[in-house]
């Protein structure tokens, strides 16, 4: 596996690949890799000739009081896992490579407010601007043919797709389904913060989201009541609920009676750990409205 830290090192390798007509895939990550990340790398292997994984804990997407300083950094085990997964190039930049003019006054990308102001964007103001600011930089530096993102961060995926379509990046965005532990808990670097008991209980979040999806599939259309019931259930399981919401899959707007393709999204706290998850729920019948 090649390794690049600077723009020059990265360019030397990717220019050669492009010159040889090889199709490249980028998997952007913040490291502390788990099976969810590695599934993206393996999918990238199937989709492209060369796979580039980036590891960069991006300060501009963390809010004040969030976990930037404590975010788990495990580069040695990440390198081993990437080699096993068949990654061709690890791009592991310093701040000065990603933000050569410093972190205070970088050129920023602003996420489309219609997609980004709700749910995660409401709870974490500026978060998606920071995500797009670094993802645009990664796209500009790596110039991949495709880039892969997890459905685990569903709103992030939509915000990135919009940027690509709006700014005209010639990059195909591939979405990959959420990889889960046996308990149903979505794999996440932040799961490391959970205590043993919290971790055992955290799978219940997925169970509740699936129940909501089942209600919707069975024709329930009284979303607000469905959301309230889910909130109560999550609270009774010991979670502090940030949001649990039924939304349109395509733009995360509130669903109307004719909307069939829906998503159930939630953010909860287990102790001090913030967990997010989502599931799809395609409506077939319409009743109860
Ligand atoms: P990070 O949280 O490291 O996630 C990197 C990629 O892995 C994202 O596309 C995320 O959706 C995906 N992912 C995480 N957990 C997953 C799981 N359980 N199953 C499937 N995919 C999963 O998301 C980020 O980093 C950053 O915001 C980033 C896009 C790198 C920009 O800094």
PDB file of C-alpha atoms and ligand atoms in Angstrom:
ATOM      1  CA  UNK A   1       0.000   0.000   0.000  1.00  0.00           C
ATOM      2  CA  UNK A   2       1.305   3.450  -0.940  1.00  0.00           C
ATOM      3  CA  UNK A   3       1.180   6.251   1.573  1.00  0.00           C
ATOM      4  CA  UNK A   4       0.953   9.989   0.858  1.00  0.00           C
ATOM      5  CA  UNK A   5       1.031  12.830   3.365  1.00  0.00           C
ATOM      6  CA  UNK A   6       1.612  15.846   1.134  1.00  0.00           C
ATOM      7  CA  UNK A   7      -0.152  17.132  -1.975  1.00  0.00           C
ATOM      8  CA  UNK A   8       2.995  16.436  -4.011  1.00  0.00           C
ATOM      9  CA  UNK A   9       3.217  12.808  -2.862  1.00  0.00           C
ATOM     10  CA  UNK A  10      -0.470  12.316  -3.589  1.00  0.00           C
ATOM     11  CA  UNK A  11      -0.247  13.895  -7.046  1.00  0.00           C
ATOM     12  CA  UNK A  12       2.782  11.846  -8.044  1.00  0.00           C
ATOM     13  CA  UNK A  13       0.802   8.629  -7.569  1.00  0.00           C
ATOM     14  CA  UNK A  14      -2.679   9.648  -8.719  1.00  0.00           C
ATOM     15  CA  UNK A  15      -1.390  11.419 -11.865  1.00  0.00           C
ATOM     16  CA  UNK A  16       0.357   8.231 -12.905  1.00  0.00           C
ATOM     17  CA  UNK A  17      -2.788   6.177 -12.369  1.00  0.00           C
ATOM     18  CA  UNK A  18      -4.896   8.633 -14.324  1.00  0.00           C
ATOM     19  CA  UNK A  19      -2.295   8.601 -17.099  1.00  0.00           C
ATOM     20  CA  UNK A  20      -2.583   4.813 -17.267  1.00  0.00           C
ATOM     21  CA  UNK A  21      -6.341   5.170 -17.647  1.00  0.00           C
ATOM     22  CA  UNK A  22      -7.054   3.505 -14.299  1.00  0.00           C
ATOM     23  CA  UNK A  23     -10.356   4.219 -12.564  1.00  0.00           C
ATOM     24  CA  UNK A  24      -9.875   5.505  -9.010  1.00  0.00           C
ATOM     25  CA  UNK A  25     -12.173   5.384  -5.974  1.00  0.00           C
ATOM     26  CA  UNK A  26     -11.885   7.534  -2.848  1.00  0.00           C
ATOM     27  CA  UNK A  27     -13.114   6.464   0.600  1.00  0.00           C
ATOM     28  CA  UNK A  28     -12.910   9.502   2.928  1.00  0.00           C
ATOM     29  CA  UNK A  29     -12.688   8.637   6.650  1.00  0.00           C
ATOM     30  CA  UNK A  30     -11.611  10.073   9.966  1.00  0.00           C
ATOM     31  CA  UNK A  31      -9.774   6.847  10.856  1.00  0.00           C
ATOM     32  CA  UNK A  32     -10.249   4.517  13.833  1.00  0.00           C
ATOM     33  CA  UNK A  33     -11.417   2.141  11.160  1.00  0.00           C
ATOM     34  CA  UNK A  34     -14.062  -0.502  11.780  1.00  0.00           C
ATOM     35  CA  UNK A  35     -15.946  -2.999   9.622  1.00  0.00           C
ATOM     36  CA  UNK A  36     -18.229  -0.261   8.286  1.00  0.00           C
ATOM     37  CA  UNK A  37     -15.281   1.663   6.856  1.00  0.00           C
ATOM     38  CA  UNK A  38     -13.669  -1.520   5.556  1.00  0.00           C
ATOM     39  CA  UNK A  39     -16.876  -2.535   3.779  1.00  0.00           C
ATOM     40  CA  UNK A  40     -16.649   0.767   1.881  1.00  0.00           C
ATOM     41  CA  UNK A  41     -13.034  -0.017   0.932  1.00  0.00           C
ATOM     42  CA  UNK A  42     -14.025  -3.500  -0.250  1.00  0.00           C
ATOM     43  CA  UNK A  43     -16.904  -2.091  -2.292  1.00  0.00           C
ATOM     44  CA  UNK A  44     -14.471   0.449  -3.768  1.00  0.00           C
ATOM     45  CA  UNK A  45     -12.232  -2.450  -4.792  1.00  0.00           C
ATOM     46  CA  UNK A  46     -15.116  -3.913  -6.780  1.00  0.00           C
ATOM     47  CA  UNK A  47     -16.000  -0.573  -8.380  1.00  0.00           C
ATOM     48  CA  UNK A  48     -12.582   0.758  -9.374  1.00  0.00           C
ATOM     49  CA  UNK A  49      -9.033  -0.209 -10.395  1.00  0.00           C
ATOM     50  CA  UNK A  50      -7.329   1.698  -7.563  1.00  0.00           C
ATOM     51  CA  UNK A  51      -8.646   2.492  -4.068  1.00  0.00           C
ATOM     52  CA  UNK A  52      -7.540   5.561  -2.122  1.00  0.00           C
ATOM     53  CA  UNK A  53      -8.564   5.900   1.530  1.00  0.00           C
ATOM     54  CA  UNK A  54      -8.103   9.187   3.346  1.00  0.00           C
ATOM     55  CA  UNK A  55      -7.719   9.464   7.093  1.00  0.00           C
ATOM     56  CA  UNK A  56      -8.134  12.973   8.431  1.00  0.00           C
ATOM     57  CA  UNK A  57      -9.922  14.111  11.586  1.00  0.00           C
ATOM     58  CA  UNK A  58     -11.314  17.338  10.206  1.00  0.00           C
ATOM     59  CA  UNK A  59     -11.462  20.133  12.802  1.00  0.00           C
ATOM     60  CA  UNK A  60     -13.872  22.333  10.839  1.00  0.00           C
ATOM     61  CA  UNK A  61     -16.761  19.871  11.194  1.00  0.00           C
ATOM     62  CA  UNK A  62     -16.565  19.670  15.000  1.00  0.00           C
ATOM     63  CA  UNK A  63     -18.470  22.220  17.059  1.00  0.00           C
ATOM     64  CA  UNK A  64     -17.315  23.863  20.273  1.00  0.00           C
ATOM     65  CA  UNK A  65     -17.459  21.365  23.111  1.00  0.00           C
ATOM     66  CA  UNK A  66     -17.600  18.406  20.705  1.00  0.00           C
ATOM     67  CA  UNK A  67     -15.113  15.552  20.784  1.00  0.00           C
ATOM     68  CA  UNK A  68     -12.395  16.725  18.342  1.00  0.00           C
ATOM     69  CA  UNK A  69      -9.610  16.386  20.934  1.00  0.00           C
ATOM     70  CA  UNK A  70     -10.792  13.011  22.188  1.00  0.00           C
ATOM     71  CA  UNK A  71     -11.765  11.555  18.821  1.00  0.00           C
ATOM     72  CA  UNK A  72     -10.057   8.116  18.687  1.00  0.00           C
ATOM     73  CA  UNK A  73      -6.870   8.119  16.597  1.00  0.00           C
ATOM     74  CA  UNK A  74      -5.431   4.663  15.844  1.00  0.00           C
ATOM     75  CA  UNK A  75      -3.200   5.032  12.759  1.00  0.00           C
ATOM     76  CA  UNK A  76      -1.155   1.862  13.280  1.00  0.00           C
ATOM     77  CA  UNK A  77      -4.104  -0.509  13.369  1.00  0.00           C
ATOM     78  CA  UNK A  78      -5.805   1.493  10.585  1.00  0.00           C
ATOM     79  CA  UNK A  79      -2.818   0.865   8.281  1.00  0.00           C
ATOM     80  CA  UNK A  80      -2.958  -2.881   8.938  1.00  0.00           C
ATOM     81  CA  UNK A  81      -6.691  -3.063   8.319  1.00  0.00           C
ATOM     82  CA  UNK A  82      -6.414  -1.069   5.085  1.00  0.00           C
ATOM     83  CA  UNK A  83      -3.684  -3.344   3.771  1.00  0.00           C
ATOM     84  CA  UNK A  84      -5.856  -6.388   4.509  1.00  0.00           C
ATOM     85  CA  UNK A  85      -8.864  -4.760   2.818  1.00  0.00           C
ATOM     86  CA  UNK A  86      -6.906  -4.156  -0.397  1.00  0.00           C
ATOM     87  CA  UNK A  87      -6.469  -0.378  -0.230  1.00  0.00           C
ATOM     88  CA  UNK A  88      -3.851   0.852  -2.731  1.00  0.00           C
ATOM     89  CA  UNK A  89      -3.074   4.293  -1.307  1.00  0.00           C
ATOM     90  CA  UNK A  90      -3.515   5.840   2.114  1.00  0.00           C
ATOM     91  CA  UNK A  91      -3.743   9.638   2.069  1.00  0.00           C
ATOM     92  CA  UNK A  92      -3.047  10.812   5.617  1.00  0.00           C
ATOM     93  CA  UNK A  93      -2.538  14.574   5.506  1.00  0.00           C
ATOM     94  CA  UNK A  94      -1.492  17.068   8.181  1.00  0.00           C
ATOM     95  CA  UNK A  95      -3.664  20.135   8.841  1.00  0.00           C
ATOM     96  CA  UNK A  96      -1.224  22.239   6.776  1.00  0.00           C
ATOM     97  CA  UNK A  97      -1.852  19.987   3.775  1.00  0.00           C
ATOM     98  CA  UNK A  98      -5.637  20.210   4.008  1.00  0.00           C
ATOM     99  CA  UNK A  99      -5.756  23.854   5.133  1.00  0.00           C
ATOM    100  CA  UNK A 100      -2.556  25.550   3.884  1.00  0.00           C
ATOM    101  CA  UNK A 101      -3.834  28.998   4.910  1.00  0.00           C
ATOM    102  CA  UNK A 102      -4.728  27.832   8.411  1.00  0.00           C
ATOM    103  CA  UNK A 103      -7.899  26.768  10.136  1.00  0.00           C
ATOM    104  CA  UNK A 104      -9.132  30.231  11.045  1.00  0.00           C
ATOM    105  CA  UNK A 105      -9.936  31.647   7.611  1.00  0.00           C
ATOM    106  CA  UNK A 106     -10.214  28.829   5.100  1.00  0.00           C
ATOM    107  CA  UNK A 107     -12.316  29.095   1.961  1.00  0.00           C
ATOM    108  CA  UNK A 108     -15.495  27.324   2.996  1.00  0.00           C
ATOM    109  CA  UNK A 109     -18.264  25.466   1.252  1.00  0.00           C
ATOM    110  CA  UNK A 110     -21.713  26.158   2.641  1.00  0.00           C
ATOM    111  CA  UNK A 111     -24.126  23.233   2.636  1.00  0.00           C
ATOM    112  CA  UNK A 112     -27.544  23.815   1.014  1.00  0.00           C
ATOM    113  CA  UNK A 113     -29.743  25.008   3.887  1.00  0.00           C
ATOM    114  CA  UNK A 114     -32.815  23.150   2.622  1.00  0.00           C
ATOM    115  CA  UNK A 115     -31.009  19.861   3.272  1.00  0.00           C
ATOM    116  CA  UNK A 116     -28.611  20.836   6.009  1.00  0.00           C
ATOM    117  CA  UNK A 117     -30.590  23.017   8.418  1.00  0.00           C
ATOM    118  CA  UNK A 118     -32.658  20.165   9.860  1.00  0.00           C
ATOM    119  CA  UNK A 119     -31.895  17.105  12.064  1.00  0.00           C
ATOM    120  CA  UNK A 120     -28.074  16.842  12.446  1.00  0.00           C
ATOM    121  CA  UNK A 121     -27.624  20.355  11.080  1.00  0.00           C
ATOM    122  CA  UNK A 122     -30.029  21.757  13.661  1.00  0.00           C
ATOM    123  CA  UNK A 123     -28.287  19.988  16.537  1.00  0.00           C
ATOM    124  CA  UNK A 124     -24.782  20.629  15.200  1.00  0.00           C
ATOM    125  CA  UNK A 125     -24.786  24.078  13.551  1.00  0.00           C
ATOM    126  CA  UNK A 126     -22.067  24.438  10.925  1.00  0.00           C
ATOM    127  CA  UNK A 127     -21.286  20.717  10.956  1.00  0.00           C
ATOM    128  CA  UNK A 128     -22.198  20.083   7.322  1.00  0.00           C
ATOM    129  CA  UNK A 129     -20.370  23.211   6.155  1.00  0.00           C
ATOM    130  CA  UNK A 130     -17.254  21.710   7.746  1.00  0.00           C
ATOM    131  CA  UNK A 131     -17.914  18.312   6.164  1.00  0.00           C
ATOM    132  CA  UNK A 132     -18.353  19.831   2.692  1.00  0.00           C
ATOM    133  CA  UNK A 133     -15.354  22.102   3.161  1.00  0.00           C
ATOM    134  CA  UNK A 134     -13.103  19.091   3.722  1.00  0.00           C
ATOM    135  CA  UNK A 135     -14.817  16.741   1.249  1.00  0.00           C
ATOM    136  CA  UNK A 136     -14.508  19.355  -1.533  1.00  0.00           C
ATOM    137  CA  UNK A 137     -10.796  19.692  -0.709  1.00  0.00           C
ATOM    138  CA  UNK A 138     -10.361  15.909  -0.781  1.00  0.00           C
ATOM    139  CA  UNK A 139     -12.164  15.734  -4.126  1.00  0.00           C
ATOM    140  CA  UNK A 140      -9.983  18.526  -5.540  1.00  0.00           C
ATOM    141  CA  UNK A 141      -6.751  16.943  -4.321  1.00  0.00           C
ATOM    142  CA  UNK A 142      -7.505  13.302  -5.131  1.00  0.00           C
ATOM    143  CA  UNK A 143      -9.648  13.806  -8.277  1.00  0.00           C
ATOM    144  CA  UNK A 144     -11.278  10.369  -8.006  1.00  0.00           C
ATOM    145  CA  UNK A 145     -13.738   8.884 -10.503  1.00  0.00           C
ATOM    146  CA  UNK A 146     -15.983   7.682  -7.703  1.00  0.00           C
ATOM    147  CA  UNK A 147     -16.299   8.310  -3.962  1.00  0.00           C
ATOM    148  CA  UNK A 148     -18.018   6.080  -1.438  1.00  0.00           C
ATOM    149  CA  UNK A 149     -20.038   7.107   1.599  1.00  0.00           C
ATOM    150  CA  UNK A 150     -22.067   5.175   4.181  1.00  0.00           C
ATOM    151  CA  UNK A 151     -25.825   5.393   4.615  1.00  0.00           C
ATOM    152  CA  UNK A 152     -25.051   5.425   8.339  1.00  0.00           C
ATOM    153  CA  UNK A 153     -24.605   9.192   7.947  1.00  0.00           C
ATOM    154  CA  UNK A 154     -27.628   9.574   5.727  1.00  0.00           C
ATOM    155  CA  UNK A 155     -27.960  13.336   5.825  1.00  0.00           C
ATOM    156  CA  UNK A 156     -24.225  13.710   5.147  1.00  0.00           C
ATOM    157  CA  UNK A 157     -24.657  11.514   2.071  1.00  0.00           C
ATOM    158  CA  UNK A 158     -27.484  13.718   0.731  1.00  0.00           C
ATOM    159  CA  UNK A 159     -25.605  16.934   1.441  1.00  0.00           C
ATOM    160  CA  UNK A 160     -22.528  15.593  -0.390  1.00  0.00           C
ATOM    161  CA  UNK A 161     -24.590  14.386  -3.368  1.00  0.00           C
ATOM    162  CA  UNK A 162     -26.131  17.848  -3.611  1.00  0.00           C
ATOM    163  CA  UNK A 163     -22.700  19.506  -3.576  1.00  0.00           C
ATOM    164  CA  UNK A 164     -21.501  17.202  -6.338  1.00  0.00           C
ATOM    165  CA  UNK A 165     -24.567  17.914  -8.488  1.00  0.00           C
ATOM    166  CA  UNK A 166     -24.641  21.635  -7.733  1.00  0.00           C
ATOM    167  CA  UNK A 167     -20.935  22.386  -8.183  1.00  0.00           C
ATOM    168  CA  UNK A 168     -20.596  19.976 -11.098  1.00  0.00           C
ATOM    169  CA  UNK A 169     -17.971  17.565  -9.784  1.00  0.00           C
ATOM    170  CA  UNK A 170     -17.582  14.731 -12.261  1.00  0.00           C
ATOM    171  CA  UNK A 171     -17.474  12.214  -9.423  1.00  0.00           C
ATOM    172  CA  UNK A 172     -19.977   9.380  -9.011  1.00  0.00           C
ATOM    173  CA  UNK A 173     -21.134   9.042  -5.409  1.00  0.00           C
ATOM    174  CA  UNK A 174     -21.728   5.464  -4.276  1.00  0.00           C
ATOM    175  CA  UNK A 175     -23.791   4.859  -1.128  1.00  0.00           C
ATOM    176  CA  UNK A 176     -23.203   1.780   1.007  1.00  0.00           C
ATOM    177  CA  UNK A 177     -25.666   0.275   3.529  1.00  0.00           C
ATOM    178  CA  UNK A 178     -24.968   0.529   7.252  1.00  0.00           C
ATOM    179  CA  UNK A 179     -22.802  -2.221   8.713  1.00  0.00           C
ATOM    180  CA  UNK A 180     -24.014  -3.320  12.141  1.00  0.00           C
ATOM    181  CA  UNK A 181     -22.847  -5.330  15.112  1.00  0.00           C
ATOM    182  CA  UNK A 182     -24.792  -8.476  15.935  1.00  0.00           C
ATOM    183  CA  UNK A 183     -26.898  -6.500  18.400  1.00  0.00           C
ATOM    184  CA  UNK A 184     -28.010  -4.195  15.579  1.00  0.00           C
ATOM    185  CA  UNK A 185     -25.857  -1.311  16.796  1.00  0.00           C
ATOM    186  CA  UNK A 186     -24.489   0.583  13.790  1.00  0.00           C
ATOM    187  CA  UNK A 187     -20.685   0.395  13.776  1.00  0.00           C
ATOM    188  CA  UNK A 188     -19.163   3.746  14.708  1.00  0.00           C
ATOM    189  CA  UNK A 189     -15.873   5.061  16.042  1.00  0.00           C
ATOM    190  CA  UNK A 190     -17.897   6.773  18.755  1.00  0.00           C
ATOM    191  CA  UNK A 191     -19.107   3.371  20.047  1.00  0.00           C
ATOM    192  CA  UNK A 192     -15.704   3.230  21.768  1.00  0.00           C
ATOM    193  CA  UNK A 193     -17.011   5.810  24.222  1.00  0.00           C
ATOM    194  CA  UNK A 194     -19.794   3.464  25.406  1.00  0.00           C
ATOM    195  CA  UNK A 195     -19.463   1.577  28.690  1.00  0.00           C
ATOM    196  CA  UNK A 196     -20.092  -2.181  28.686  1.00  0.00           C
ATOM    197  CA  UNK A 197     -23.741  -1.870  29.771  1.00  0.00           C
ATOM    198  CA  UNK A 198     -24.394   1.068  27.460  1.00  0.00           C
ATOM    199  CA  UNK A 199     -22.997  -0.872  24.544  1.00  0.00           C
ATOM    200  CA  UNK A 200     -25.205  -3.870  25.294  1.00  0.00           C
ATOM    201  CA  UNK A 201     -28.287  -1.611  25.397  1.00  0.00           C
ATOM    202  CA  UNK A 202     -27.400   0.479  22.344  1.00  0.00           C
ATOM    203  CA  UNK A 203     -28.703  -2.142  19.885  1.00  0.00           C
ATOM    204  CA  UNK A 204     -32.206  -1.196  21.032  1.00  0.00           C
ATOM    205  CA  UNK A 205     -31.976   2.024  19.039  1.00  0.00           C
ATOM    206  CA  UNK A 206     -32.008   0.021  15.802  1.00  0.00           C
ATOM    207  CA  UNK A 207     -34.844  -2.174  17.105  1.00  0.00           C
ATOM    208  CA  UNK A 208     -37.004   0.904  17.751  1.00  0.00           C
ATOM    209  CA  UNK A 209     -36.227   2.376  14.316  1.00  0.00           C
ATOM    210  CA  UNK A 210     -37.202  -0.915  12.695  1.00  0.00           C
ATOM    211  CA  UNK A 211     -40.475  -0.960  14.623  1.00  0.00           C
ATOM    212  CA  UNK A 212     -41.237   2.522  13.319  1.00  0.00           C
ATOM    213  CA  UNK A 213     -40.400   1.389   9.771  1.00  0.00           C
ATOM    214  CA  UNK A 214     -42.750  -1.597  10.202  1.00  0.00           C
ATOM    215  CA  UNK A 215     -45.600   0.683  11.324  1.00  0.00           C
ATOM    216  CA  UNK A 216     -45.044   2.822   8.252  1.00  0.00           C
ATOM    217  CA  UNK A 217     -44.909  -0.184   5.936  1.00  0.00           C
ATOM    218  CA  UNK A 218     -48.181  -1.354   7.460  1.00  0.00           C
ATOM    219  CA  UNK A 219     -49.795   1.893   6.394  1.00  0.00           C
ATOM    220  CA  UNK A 220     -49.562   4.192   9.430  1.00  0.00           C
ATOM    221  CA  UNK A 221     -49.532   7.774   8.198  1.00  0.00           C
ATOM    222  CA  UNK A 222     -49.850   9.711  11.464  1.00  0.00           C
ATOM    223  CA  UNK A 223     -46.119  10.475  11.548  1.00  0.00           C
ATOM    224  CA  UNK A 224     -46.190  12.799  14.461  1.00  0.00           C
ATOM    225  CA  UNK A 225     -47.843  10.218  16.695  1.00  0.00           C
ATOM    226  CA  UNK A 226     -45.459   7.548  15.388  1.00  0.00           C
ATOM    227  CA  UNK A 227     -42.525   9.858  16.203  1.00  0.00           C
ATOM    228  CA  UNK A 228     -43.897  10.624  19.691  1.00  0.00           C
ATOM    229  CA  UNK A 229     -44.357   6.910  20.448  1.00  0.00           C
ATOM    230  CA  UNK A 230     -40.807   6.166  19.280  1.00  0.00           C
ATOM    231  CA  UNK A 231     -39.445   8.961  21.456  1.00  0.00           C
ATOM    232  CA  UNK A 232     -41.296   7.598  24.504  1.00  0.00           C
ATOM    233  CA  UNK A 233     -40.022   4.089  23.796  1.00  0.00           C
ATOM    234  CA  UNK A 234     -36.408   5.301  23.425  1.00  0.00           C
ATOM    235  CA  UNK A 235     -36.677   7.312  26.645  1.00  0.00           C
ATOM    236  CA  UNK A 236     -38.063   4.296  28.498  1.00  0.00           C
ATOM    237  CA  UNK A 237     -34.974   2.388  27.308  1.00  0.00           C
ATOM    238  CA  UNK A 238     -32.789   5.012  28.983  1.00  0.00           C
ATOM    239  CA  UNK A 239     -31.747   7.103  25.976  1.00  0.00           C
ATOM    240  CA  UNK A 240     -31.904  10.893  25.951  1.00  0.00           C
ATOM    241  CA  UNK A 241     -33.513  11.659  22.627  1.00  0.00           C
ATOM    242  CA  UNK A 242     -32.198  14.479  20.439  1.00  0.00           C
ATOM    243  CA  UNK A 243     -34.574  13.700  17.556  1.00  0.00           C
ATOM    244  CA  UNK A 244     -36.454  10.822  16.035  1.00  0.00           C
ATOM    245  CA  UNK A 245     -38.119  11.750  12.759  1.00  0.00           C
ATOM    246  CA  UNK A 246     -39.911  10.270   9.767  1.00  0.00           C
ATOM    247  CA  UNK A 247     -38.775  12.089   6.614  1.00  0.00           C
ATOM    248  CA  UNK A 248     -38.797  11.838   2.830  1.00  0.00           C
ATOM    249  CA  UNK A 249     -35.745   9.873   1.669  1.00  0.00           C
ATOM    250  CA  UNK A 250     -34.913  12.201  -1.212  1.00  0.00           C
ATOM    251  CA  UNK A 251     -34.634  15.502   0.667  1.00  0.00           C
ATOM    252  CA  UNK A 252     -35.439  14.805   4.350  1.00  0.00           C
ATOM    253  CA  UNK A 253     -38.509  17.039   4.134  1.00  0.00           C
ATOM    254  CA  UNK A 254     -41.634  16.195   6.153  1.00  0.00           C
ATOM    255  CA  UNK A 255     -43.590  13.551   4.225  1.00  0.00           C
ATOM    256  CA  UNK A 256     -46.963  14.234   2.658  1.00  0.00           C
ATOM    257  CA  UNK A 257     -49.651  11.642   1.952  1.00  0.00           C
ATOM    258  CA  UNK A 258     -48.285  10.872  -1.514  1.00  0.00           C
ATOM    259  CA  UNK A 259     -44.700  10.256  -0.373  1.00  0.00           C
ATOM    260  CA  UNK A 260     -43.873   6.559  -0.392  1.00  0.00           C
ATOM    261  CA  UNK A 261     -40.098   6.480   0.001  1.00  0.00           C
ATOM    262  CA  UNK A 262     -39.359   7.403   3.602  1.00  0.00           C
ATOM    263  CA  UNK A 263     -36.515   7.279   6.090  1.00  0.00           C
ATOM    264  CA  UNK A 264     -36.621   7.080   9.879  1.00  0.00           C
ATOM    265  CA  UNK A 265     -33.711   8.970  11.437  1.00  0.00           C
ATOM    266  CA  UNK A 266     -32.668   9.385  15.050  1.00  0.00           C
ATOM    267  CA  UNK A 267     -29.982  10.834  17.268  1.00  0.00           C
ATOM    268  CA  UNK A 268     -29.881   9.825  20.926  1.00  0.00           C
ATOM    269  CA  UNK A 269     -27.511  10.049  23.840  1.00  0.00           C
ATOM    270  CA  UNK A 270     -26.487   6.968  25.771  1.00  0.00           C
ATOM    271  CA  UNK A 271     -24.823   8.551  28.777  1.00  0.00           C
ATOM    272  CA  UNK A 272     -22.526  11.136  27.173  1.00  0.00           C
ATOM    273  CA  UNK A 273     -22.206   9.327  23.855  1.00  0.00           C
ATOM    274  CA  UNK A 274     -24.206  10.613  20.900  1.00  0.00           C
ATOM    275  CA  UNK A 275     -25.454   7.851  18.608  1.00  0.00           C
ATOM    276  CA  UNK A 276     -27.091   8.364  15.201  1.00  0.00           C
ATOM    277  CA  UNK A 277     -28.849   5.804  13.057  1.00  0.00           C
ATOM    278  CA  UNK A 278     -31.469   5.543  10.322  1.00  0.00           C
ATOM    279  CA  UNK A 279     -33.463   2.954   8.388  1.00  0.00           C
ATOM    280  CA  UNK A 280     -35.478   2.982   5.179  1.00  0.00           C
ATOM    281  CA  UNK A 281     -39.253   2.551   5.210  1.00  0.00           C
ATOM    282  CA  UNK A 282     -41.053   2.234   1.921  1.00  0.00           C
ATOM    283  CA  UNK A 283     -44.762   2.765   2.253  1.00  0.00           C
ATOM    284  CA  UNK A 284     -47.067   0.522   0.315  1.00  0.00           C
ATOM    285  CA  UNK A 285     -50.561   1.180   1.634  1.00  0.00           C
ATOM    286  CA  UNK A 286     -52.043   4.463   2.778  1.00  0.00           C
ATOM    287  CA  UNK A 287     -54.458   4.513   5.716  1.00  0.00           C
ATOM    288  CA  UNK A 288     -54.941   6.295   8.999  1.00  0.00           C
ATOM    289  CA  UNK A 289     -54.787   9.781   7.454  1.00  0.00           C
TER     290      UNK A 289
HETATM  291  P1  LIG B   1     -16.239   8.714   9.403  1.00  0.00           P
HETATM  292  O1  LIG B   1     -17.205   8.869  10.518  1.00  0.00           O
HETATM  293  O2  LIG B   1     -14.890   8.155   9.681  1.00  0.00           O
HETATM  294  O3  LIG B   1     -16.934   7.830   8.298  1.00  0.00           O
HETATM  295  C1  LIG B   1     -16.296   7.602   7.059  1.00  0.00           C
HETATM  296  C2  LIG B   1     -17.280   6.926   6.130  1.00  0.00           C
HETATM  297  O4  LIG B   1     -17.670   5.664   6.678  1.00  0.00           O
HETATM  298  C3  LIG B   1     -18.592   7.740   5.977  1.00  0.00           C
HETATM  299  O5  LIG B   1     -19.013   7.694   4.628  1.00  0.00           O
HETATM  300  C4  LIG B   1     -19.546   7.008   6.891  1.00  0.00           C
HETATM  301  O6  LIG B   1     -20.910   7.155   6.514  1.00  0.00           O
HETATM  302  C5  LIG B   1     -19.072   5.568   6.704  1.00  0.00           C
HETATM  303  N1  LIG B   1     -19.503   4.726   7.828  1.00  0.00           N
HETATM  304  C6  LIG B   1     -19.331   4.961   9.148  1.00  0.00           C
HETATM  305  N2  LIG B   1     -19.892   3.984   9.883  1.00  0.00           N
HETATM  306  C7  LIG B   1     -20.450   3.114   8.996  1.00  0.00           C
HETATM  307  C8  LIG B   1     -21.187   1.896   9.113  1.00  0.00           C
HETATM  308  N3  LIG B   1     -21.482   1.367  10.307  1.00  0.00           N
HETATM  309  N4  LIG B   1     -21.597   1.280   7.990  1.00  0.00           N
HETATM  310  C9  LIG B   1     -21.313   1.806   6.769  1.00  0.00           C
HETATM  311  N5  LIG B   1     -20.617   2.944   6.589  1.00  0.00           N
HETATM  312  C10 LIG B   1     -20.191   3.591   7.677  1.00  0.00           C
HETATM  313  O7  LIG B   1     -18.108  10.522   7.937  1.00  0.00           O
HETATM  314  C11 LIG B   1     -16.971  10.934   8.172  1.00  0.00           C
HETATM  315  O8  LIG B   1     -15.987  10.138   8.689  1.00  0.00           O
HETATM  316  C12 LIG B   1     -16.532  12.361   7.875  1.00  0.00           C
HETATM  317  O9  LIG B   1     -17.631  13.229   8.039  1.00  0.00           O
HETATM  318  C13 LIG B   1     -15.910  12.534   6.465  1.00  0.00           C
HETATM  319  C14 LIG B   1     -16.912  12.206   5.348  1.00  0.00           C
HETATM  320  C15 LIG B   1     -14.659  11.662   6.313  1.00  0.00           C
HETATM  321  C16 LIG B   1     -15.487  14.023   6.279  1.00  0.00           C
HETATM  322  O10 LIG B   1     -14.585  14.409   7.271  1.00  0.00           O
END
